[in-house]
mmCIF file of C-alpha atoms in Angstrom:
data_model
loop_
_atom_site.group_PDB
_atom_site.id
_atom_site.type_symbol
_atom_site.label_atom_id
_atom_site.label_comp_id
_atom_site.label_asym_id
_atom_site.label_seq_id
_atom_site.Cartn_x
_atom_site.Cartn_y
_atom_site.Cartn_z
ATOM 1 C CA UNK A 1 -70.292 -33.397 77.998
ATOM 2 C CA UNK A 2 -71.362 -36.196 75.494
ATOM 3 C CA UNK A 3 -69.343 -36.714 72.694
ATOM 4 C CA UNK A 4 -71.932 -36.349 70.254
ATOM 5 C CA UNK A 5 -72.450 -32.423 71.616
ATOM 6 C CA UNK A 6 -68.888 -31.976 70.699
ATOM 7 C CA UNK A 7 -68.962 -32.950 67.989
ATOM 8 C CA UNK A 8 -71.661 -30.894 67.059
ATOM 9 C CA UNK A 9 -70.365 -28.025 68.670
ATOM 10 C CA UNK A 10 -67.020 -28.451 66.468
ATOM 11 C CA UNK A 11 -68.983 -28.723 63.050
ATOM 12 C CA UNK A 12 -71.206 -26.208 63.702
ATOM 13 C CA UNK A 13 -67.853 -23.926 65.112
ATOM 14 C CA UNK A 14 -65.949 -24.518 61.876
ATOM 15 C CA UNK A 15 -68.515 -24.155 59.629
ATOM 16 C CA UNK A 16 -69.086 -20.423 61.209
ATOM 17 C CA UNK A 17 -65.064 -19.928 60.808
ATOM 18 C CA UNK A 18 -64.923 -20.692 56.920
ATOM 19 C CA UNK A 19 -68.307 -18.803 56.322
ATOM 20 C CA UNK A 20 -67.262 -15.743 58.310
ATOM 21 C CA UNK A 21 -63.107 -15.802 57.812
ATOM 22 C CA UNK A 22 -63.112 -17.399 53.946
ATOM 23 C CA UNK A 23 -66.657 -15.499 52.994
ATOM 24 C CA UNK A 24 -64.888 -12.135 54.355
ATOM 25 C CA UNK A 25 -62.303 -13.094 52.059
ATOM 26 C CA UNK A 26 -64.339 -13.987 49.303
ATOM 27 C CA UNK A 27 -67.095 -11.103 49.138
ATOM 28 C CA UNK A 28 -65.439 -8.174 50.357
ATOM 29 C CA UNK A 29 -61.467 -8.623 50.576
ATOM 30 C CA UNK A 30 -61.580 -6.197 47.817
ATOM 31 C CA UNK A 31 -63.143 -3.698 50.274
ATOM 32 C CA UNK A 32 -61.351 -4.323 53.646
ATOM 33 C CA UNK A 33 -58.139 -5.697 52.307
ATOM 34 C CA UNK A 34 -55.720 -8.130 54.412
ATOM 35 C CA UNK A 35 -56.252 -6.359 57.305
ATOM 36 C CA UNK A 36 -60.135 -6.977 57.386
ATOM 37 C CA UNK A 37 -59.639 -10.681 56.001
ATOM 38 C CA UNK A 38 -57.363 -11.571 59.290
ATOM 39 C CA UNK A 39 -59.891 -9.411 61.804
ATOM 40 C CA UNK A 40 -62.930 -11.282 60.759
ATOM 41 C CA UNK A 41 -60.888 -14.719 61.381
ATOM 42 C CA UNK A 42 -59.675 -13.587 64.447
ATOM 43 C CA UNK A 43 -63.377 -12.128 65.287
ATOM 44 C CA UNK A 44 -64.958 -15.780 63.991
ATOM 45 C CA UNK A 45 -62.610 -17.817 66.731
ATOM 46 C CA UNK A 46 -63.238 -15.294 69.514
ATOM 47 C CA UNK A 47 -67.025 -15.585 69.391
ATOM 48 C CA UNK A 48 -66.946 -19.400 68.727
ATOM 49 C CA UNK A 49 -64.486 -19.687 72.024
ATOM 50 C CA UNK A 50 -67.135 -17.732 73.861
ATOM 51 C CA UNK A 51 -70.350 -19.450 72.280
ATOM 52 C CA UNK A 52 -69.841 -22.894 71.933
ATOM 53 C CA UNK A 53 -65.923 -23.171 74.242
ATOM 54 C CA UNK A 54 -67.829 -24.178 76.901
ATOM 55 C CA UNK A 55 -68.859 -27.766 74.635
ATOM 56 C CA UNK A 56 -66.026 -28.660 72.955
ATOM 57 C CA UNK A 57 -63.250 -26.650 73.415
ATOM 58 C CA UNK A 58 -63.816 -24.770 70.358
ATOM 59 C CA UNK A 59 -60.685 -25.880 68.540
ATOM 60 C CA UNK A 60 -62.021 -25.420 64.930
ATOM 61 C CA UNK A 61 -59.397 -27.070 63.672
ATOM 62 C CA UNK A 62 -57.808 -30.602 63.074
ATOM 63 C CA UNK A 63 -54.397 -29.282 63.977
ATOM 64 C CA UNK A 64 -55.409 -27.509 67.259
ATOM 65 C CA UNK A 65 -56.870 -31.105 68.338
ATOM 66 C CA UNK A 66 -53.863 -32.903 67.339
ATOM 67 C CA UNK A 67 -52.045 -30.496 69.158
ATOM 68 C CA UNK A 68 -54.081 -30.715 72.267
ATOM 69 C CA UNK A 69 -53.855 -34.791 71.825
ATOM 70 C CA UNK A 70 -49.875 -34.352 71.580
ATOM 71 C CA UNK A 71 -49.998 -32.383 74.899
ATOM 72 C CA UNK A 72 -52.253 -35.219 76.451
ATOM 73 C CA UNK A 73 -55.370 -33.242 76.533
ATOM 74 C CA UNK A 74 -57.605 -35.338 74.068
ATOM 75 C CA UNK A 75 -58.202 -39.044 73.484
ATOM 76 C CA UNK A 76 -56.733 -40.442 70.209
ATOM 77 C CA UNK A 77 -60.675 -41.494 69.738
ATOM 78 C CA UNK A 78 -62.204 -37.882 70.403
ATOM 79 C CA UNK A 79 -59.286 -36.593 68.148
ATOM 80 C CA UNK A 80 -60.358 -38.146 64.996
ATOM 81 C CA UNK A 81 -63.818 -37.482 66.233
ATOM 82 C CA UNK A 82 -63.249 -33.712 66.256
ATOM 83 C CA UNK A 83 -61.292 -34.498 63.039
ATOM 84 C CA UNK A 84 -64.077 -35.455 61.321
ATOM 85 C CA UNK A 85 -66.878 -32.917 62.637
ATOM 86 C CA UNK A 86 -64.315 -30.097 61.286
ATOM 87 C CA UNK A 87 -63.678 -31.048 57.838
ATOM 88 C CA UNK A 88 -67.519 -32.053 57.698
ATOM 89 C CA UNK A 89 -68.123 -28.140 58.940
ATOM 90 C CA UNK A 90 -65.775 -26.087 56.493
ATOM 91 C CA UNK A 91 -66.735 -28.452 53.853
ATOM 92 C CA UNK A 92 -70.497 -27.393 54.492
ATOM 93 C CA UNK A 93 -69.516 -23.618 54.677
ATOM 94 C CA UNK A 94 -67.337 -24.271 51.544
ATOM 95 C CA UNK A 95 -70.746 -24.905 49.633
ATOM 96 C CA UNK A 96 -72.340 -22.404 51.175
ATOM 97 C CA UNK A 97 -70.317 -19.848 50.410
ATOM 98 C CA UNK A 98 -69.929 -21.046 46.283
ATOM 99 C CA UNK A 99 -73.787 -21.193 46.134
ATOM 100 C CA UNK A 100 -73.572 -17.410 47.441
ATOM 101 C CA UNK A 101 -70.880 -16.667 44.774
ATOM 102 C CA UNK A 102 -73.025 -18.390 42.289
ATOM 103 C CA UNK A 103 -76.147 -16.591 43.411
ATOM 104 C CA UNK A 104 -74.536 -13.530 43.281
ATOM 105 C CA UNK A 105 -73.488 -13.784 39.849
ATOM 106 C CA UNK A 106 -69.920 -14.150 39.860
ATOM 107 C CA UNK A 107 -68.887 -15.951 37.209
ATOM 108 C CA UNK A 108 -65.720 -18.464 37.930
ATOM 109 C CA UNK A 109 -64.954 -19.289 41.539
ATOM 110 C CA UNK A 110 -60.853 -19.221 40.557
ATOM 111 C CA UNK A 111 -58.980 -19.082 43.696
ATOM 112 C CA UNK A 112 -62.141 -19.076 45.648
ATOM 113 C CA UNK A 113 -60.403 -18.579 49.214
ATOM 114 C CA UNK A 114 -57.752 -21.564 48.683
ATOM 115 C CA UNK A 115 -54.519 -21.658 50.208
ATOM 116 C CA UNK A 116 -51.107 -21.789 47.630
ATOM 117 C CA UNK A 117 -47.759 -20.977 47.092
ATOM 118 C CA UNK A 118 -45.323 -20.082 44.384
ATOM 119 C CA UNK A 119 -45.511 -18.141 40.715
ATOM 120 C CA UNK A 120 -48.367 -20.236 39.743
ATOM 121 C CA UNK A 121 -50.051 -19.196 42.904
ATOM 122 C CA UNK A 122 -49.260 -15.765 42.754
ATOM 123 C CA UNK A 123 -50.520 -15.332 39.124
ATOM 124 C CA UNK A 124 -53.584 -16.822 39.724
ATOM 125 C CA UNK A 125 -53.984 -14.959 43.188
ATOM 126 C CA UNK A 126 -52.970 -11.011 42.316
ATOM 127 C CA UNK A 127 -50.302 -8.880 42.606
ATOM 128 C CA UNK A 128 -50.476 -8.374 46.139
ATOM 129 C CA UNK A 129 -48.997 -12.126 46.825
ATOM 130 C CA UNK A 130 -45.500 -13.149 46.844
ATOM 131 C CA UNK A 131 -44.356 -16.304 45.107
ATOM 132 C CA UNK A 132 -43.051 -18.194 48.050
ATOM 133 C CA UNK A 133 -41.216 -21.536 47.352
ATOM 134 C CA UNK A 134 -42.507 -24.804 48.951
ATOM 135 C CA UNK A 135 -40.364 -25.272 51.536
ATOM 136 C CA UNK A 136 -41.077 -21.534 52.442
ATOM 137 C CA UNK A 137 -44.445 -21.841 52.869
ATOM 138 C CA UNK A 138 -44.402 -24.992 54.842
ATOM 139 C CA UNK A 139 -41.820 -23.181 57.399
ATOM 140 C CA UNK A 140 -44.301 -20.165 57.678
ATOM 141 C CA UNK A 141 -47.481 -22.810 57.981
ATOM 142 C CA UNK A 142 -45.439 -24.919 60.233
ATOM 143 C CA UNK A 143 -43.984 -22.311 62.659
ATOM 144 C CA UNK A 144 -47.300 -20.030 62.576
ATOM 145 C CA UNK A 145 -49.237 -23.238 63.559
ATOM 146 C CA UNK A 146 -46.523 -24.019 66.167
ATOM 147 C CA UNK A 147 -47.136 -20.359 67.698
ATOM 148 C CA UNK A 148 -51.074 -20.922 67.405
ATOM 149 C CA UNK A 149 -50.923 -24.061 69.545
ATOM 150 C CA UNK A 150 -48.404 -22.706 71.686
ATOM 151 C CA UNK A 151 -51.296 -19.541 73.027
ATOM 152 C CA UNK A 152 -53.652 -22.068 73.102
ATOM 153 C CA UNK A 153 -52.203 -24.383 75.123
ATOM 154 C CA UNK A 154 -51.106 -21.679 77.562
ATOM 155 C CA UNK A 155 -54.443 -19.809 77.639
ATOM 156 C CA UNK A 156 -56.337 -23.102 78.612
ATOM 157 C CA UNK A 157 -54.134 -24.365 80.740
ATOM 158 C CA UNK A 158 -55.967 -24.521 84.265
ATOM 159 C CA UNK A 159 -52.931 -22.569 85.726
ATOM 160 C CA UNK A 160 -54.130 -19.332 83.867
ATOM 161 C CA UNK A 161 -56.599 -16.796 83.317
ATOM 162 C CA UNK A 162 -58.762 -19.287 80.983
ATOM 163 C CA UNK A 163 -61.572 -16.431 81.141
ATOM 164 C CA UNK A 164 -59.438 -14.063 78.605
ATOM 165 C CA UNK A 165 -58.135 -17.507 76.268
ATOM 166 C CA UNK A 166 -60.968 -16.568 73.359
ATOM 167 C CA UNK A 167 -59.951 -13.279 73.139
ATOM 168 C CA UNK A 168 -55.817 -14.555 73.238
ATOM 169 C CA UNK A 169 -56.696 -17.045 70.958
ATOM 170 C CA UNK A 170 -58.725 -14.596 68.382
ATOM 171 C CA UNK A 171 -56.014 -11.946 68.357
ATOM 172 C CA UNK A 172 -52.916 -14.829 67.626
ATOM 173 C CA UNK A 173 -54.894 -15.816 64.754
ATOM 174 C CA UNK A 174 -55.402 -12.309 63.411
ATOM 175 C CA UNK A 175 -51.890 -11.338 63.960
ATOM 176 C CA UNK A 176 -50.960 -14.845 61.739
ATOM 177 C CA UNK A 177 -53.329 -14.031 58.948
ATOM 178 C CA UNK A 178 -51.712 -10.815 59.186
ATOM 179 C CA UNK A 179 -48.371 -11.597 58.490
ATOM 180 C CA UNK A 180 -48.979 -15.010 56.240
ATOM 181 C CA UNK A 181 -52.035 -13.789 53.837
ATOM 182 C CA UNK A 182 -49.453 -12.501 51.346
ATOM 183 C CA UNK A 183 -47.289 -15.875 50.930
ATOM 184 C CA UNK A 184 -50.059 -19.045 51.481
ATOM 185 C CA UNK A 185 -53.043 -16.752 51.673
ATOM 186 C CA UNK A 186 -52.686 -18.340 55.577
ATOM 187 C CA UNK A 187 -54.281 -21.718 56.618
ATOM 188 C CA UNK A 188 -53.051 -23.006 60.158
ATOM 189 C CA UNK A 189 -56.101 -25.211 59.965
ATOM 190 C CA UNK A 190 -56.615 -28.222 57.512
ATOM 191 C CA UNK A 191 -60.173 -28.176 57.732
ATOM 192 C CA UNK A 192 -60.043 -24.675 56.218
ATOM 193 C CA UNK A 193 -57.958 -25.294 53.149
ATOM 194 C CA UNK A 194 -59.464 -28.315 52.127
ATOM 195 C CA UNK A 195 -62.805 -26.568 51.999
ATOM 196 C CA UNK A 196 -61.782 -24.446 49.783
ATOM 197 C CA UNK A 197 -59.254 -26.531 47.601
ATOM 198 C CA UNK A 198 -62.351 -28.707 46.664
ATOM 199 C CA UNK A 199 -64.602 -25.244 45.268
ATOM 200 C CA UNK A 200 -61.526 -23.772 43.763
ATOM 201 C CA UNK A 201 -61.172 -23.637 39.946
ATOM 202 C CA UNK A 202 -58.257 -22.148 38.200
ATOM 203 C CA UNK A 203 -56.651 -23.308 34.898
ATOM 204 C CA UNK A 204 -53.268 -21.905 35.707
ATOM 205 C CA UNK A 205 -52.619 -23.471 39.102
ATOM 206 C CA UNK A 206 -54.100 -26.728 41.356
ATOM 207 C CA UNK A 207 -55.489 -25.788 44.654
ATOM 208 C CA UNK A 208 -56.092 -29.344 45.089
ATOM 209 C CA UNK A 209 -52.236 -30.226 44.467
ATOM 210 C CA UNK A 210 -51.073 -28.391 46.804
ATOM 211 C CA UNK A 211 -53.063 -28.793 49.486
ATOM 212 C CA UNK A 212 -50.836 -31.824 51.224
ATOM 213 C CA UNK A 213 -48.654 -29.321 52.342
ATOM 214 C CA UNK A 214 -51.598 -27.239 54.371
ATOM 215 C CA UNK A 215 -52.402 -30.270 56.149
ATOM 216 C CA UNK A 216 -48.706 -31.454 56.803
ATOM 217 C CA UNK A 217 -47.324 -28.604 57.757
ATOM 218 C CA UNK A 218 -49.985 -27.429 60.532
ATOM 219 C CA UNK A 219 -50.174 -30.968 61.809
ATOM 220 C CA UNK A 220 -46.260 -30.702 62.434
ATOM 221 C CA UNK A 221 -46.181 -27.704 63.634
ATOM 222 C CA UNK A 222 -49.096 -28.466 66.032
ATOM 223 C CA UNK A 223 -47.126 -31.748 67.453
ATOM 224 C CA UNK A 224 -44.061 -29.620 68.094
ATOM 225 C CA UNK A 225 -46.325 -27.352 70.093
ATOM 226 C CA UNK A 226 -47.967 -29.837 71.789
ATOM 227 C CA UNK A 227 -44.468 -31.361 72.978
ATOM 228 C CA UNK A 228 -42.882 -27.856 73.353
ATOM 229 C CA UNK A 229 -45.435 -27.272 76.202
ATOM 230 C CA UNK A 230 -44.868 -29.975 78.339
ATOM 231 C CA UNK A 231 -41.168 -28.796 78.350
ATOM 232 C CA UNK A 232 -42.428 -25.076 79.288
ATOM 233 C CA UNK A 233 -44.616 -25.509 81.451
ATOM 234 C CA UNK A 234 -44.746 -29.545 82.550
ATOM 235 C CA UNK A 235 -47.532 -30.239 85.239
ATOM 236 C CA UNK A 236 -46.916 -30.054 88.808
ATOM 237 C CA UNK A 237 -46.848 -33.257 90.429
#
């Protein structure tokens, strides 16, 4: 497959995760709570790994392809390739999803869907978050990101039953929104938070200021993973 399919593939992928996980979030989290925000993430990667998997790979994220270059998947070149088709794709969904909040009249974007920790974070976010100190949330981001990669990795591997990986995949990410929304409001993507970092606007806390740590701490994470594997399950020579 061309390059320039993937990359298409992987903008048009992402753009369908932020619009479909973030505008869940965004337009009826009120509605289907935590448990509906991390099922319509989960739902977004499962039907990308089915519709456009076949392409690109469907990672949908700059830290599953670093991962997958770590392993020795990827080319460094098609990495930063992928890279930039992402971010391009959640940024697009990112506007998308503030001219729908704008159509719909409603007011302020604040949070918007942005990813944060600590009392600042929590204040401007709602009761049901937990102020979570910095180096907590980059262990949760970190290990959550290192147990992403480490399904992925397995589920594609040509040794296993790579028919069922979208649906493996889709269910670890649900189960990691489901046990991270309340302390970073989950990311395990880069791509993702800086889409909505750039749309949010709060006066009490900096989306944009903390958003280092959502794209250091999945990218380490991701490397682990991607190192981890080859000790678990090294290739047969």
């Amino acid at each position: 497959m061309k390059i320039t399919n993937k990359i298409l593939a992987e903008c048009f992928g992402t753009f369908v995760l932020v619009l479909g996980g973030c505008g869940t979030a965004l337009f009826a989290g009120h509605s289907v709570n935590f448990i509906g925000v991390s099922i319509a993430f989960g739902l977004t990667v499962i039907a990308m790994a089915y519709g456009i998997g076949h392409v690109s790979g469907a990672h949908l994220n700059p830290a599953v392809s670093f991962g997958v270059f770590v392993n020795g998947r990827m080319s460094f070149k098609d990495m930063l390739c992928y890279w930039g088709a992402q971010i391009v794709g959640a940024i697009i969904a990112g506007a998308v999803l503030l001219a729908i909040w704008k159509a719909a009249g409603m007011g302020e974007t604040g949070v918007f869907a942005a990813n944060g920790y600590g009392d600042a974070f929590k204040a401007a976010a709602g009761e049901n978050y937990h102020a979570i100190s910095a180096g907590g949330a980059f262990l949760v981001e970190a290990l959550l990101t290192f147990v992403f990669l480490m399904v992925i990795l397995g589920a594609t591997d040509e040794r296993s039953n790579t028919k069922a990986a979208g649906l493996a995949i889709g269910l670890t990410l649900t189960l990691i929104h489901l046990v991270s929304i309340p302390l970073t409001n989950t990311s395990v993507n880069p791509a993702r938070s800086i889409s909505q970092a750039l749309f949010s606007d709060c006066a009490t806390w900096s989306a944009c200021g903390q958003l280092w740590l959502f794209i250091v701490a999945p990218l380490v994470g991701a490397a682990l993973a991607g190192l981890f594997y080859k000790c678990v399950a090294p290739k047969e020579d």
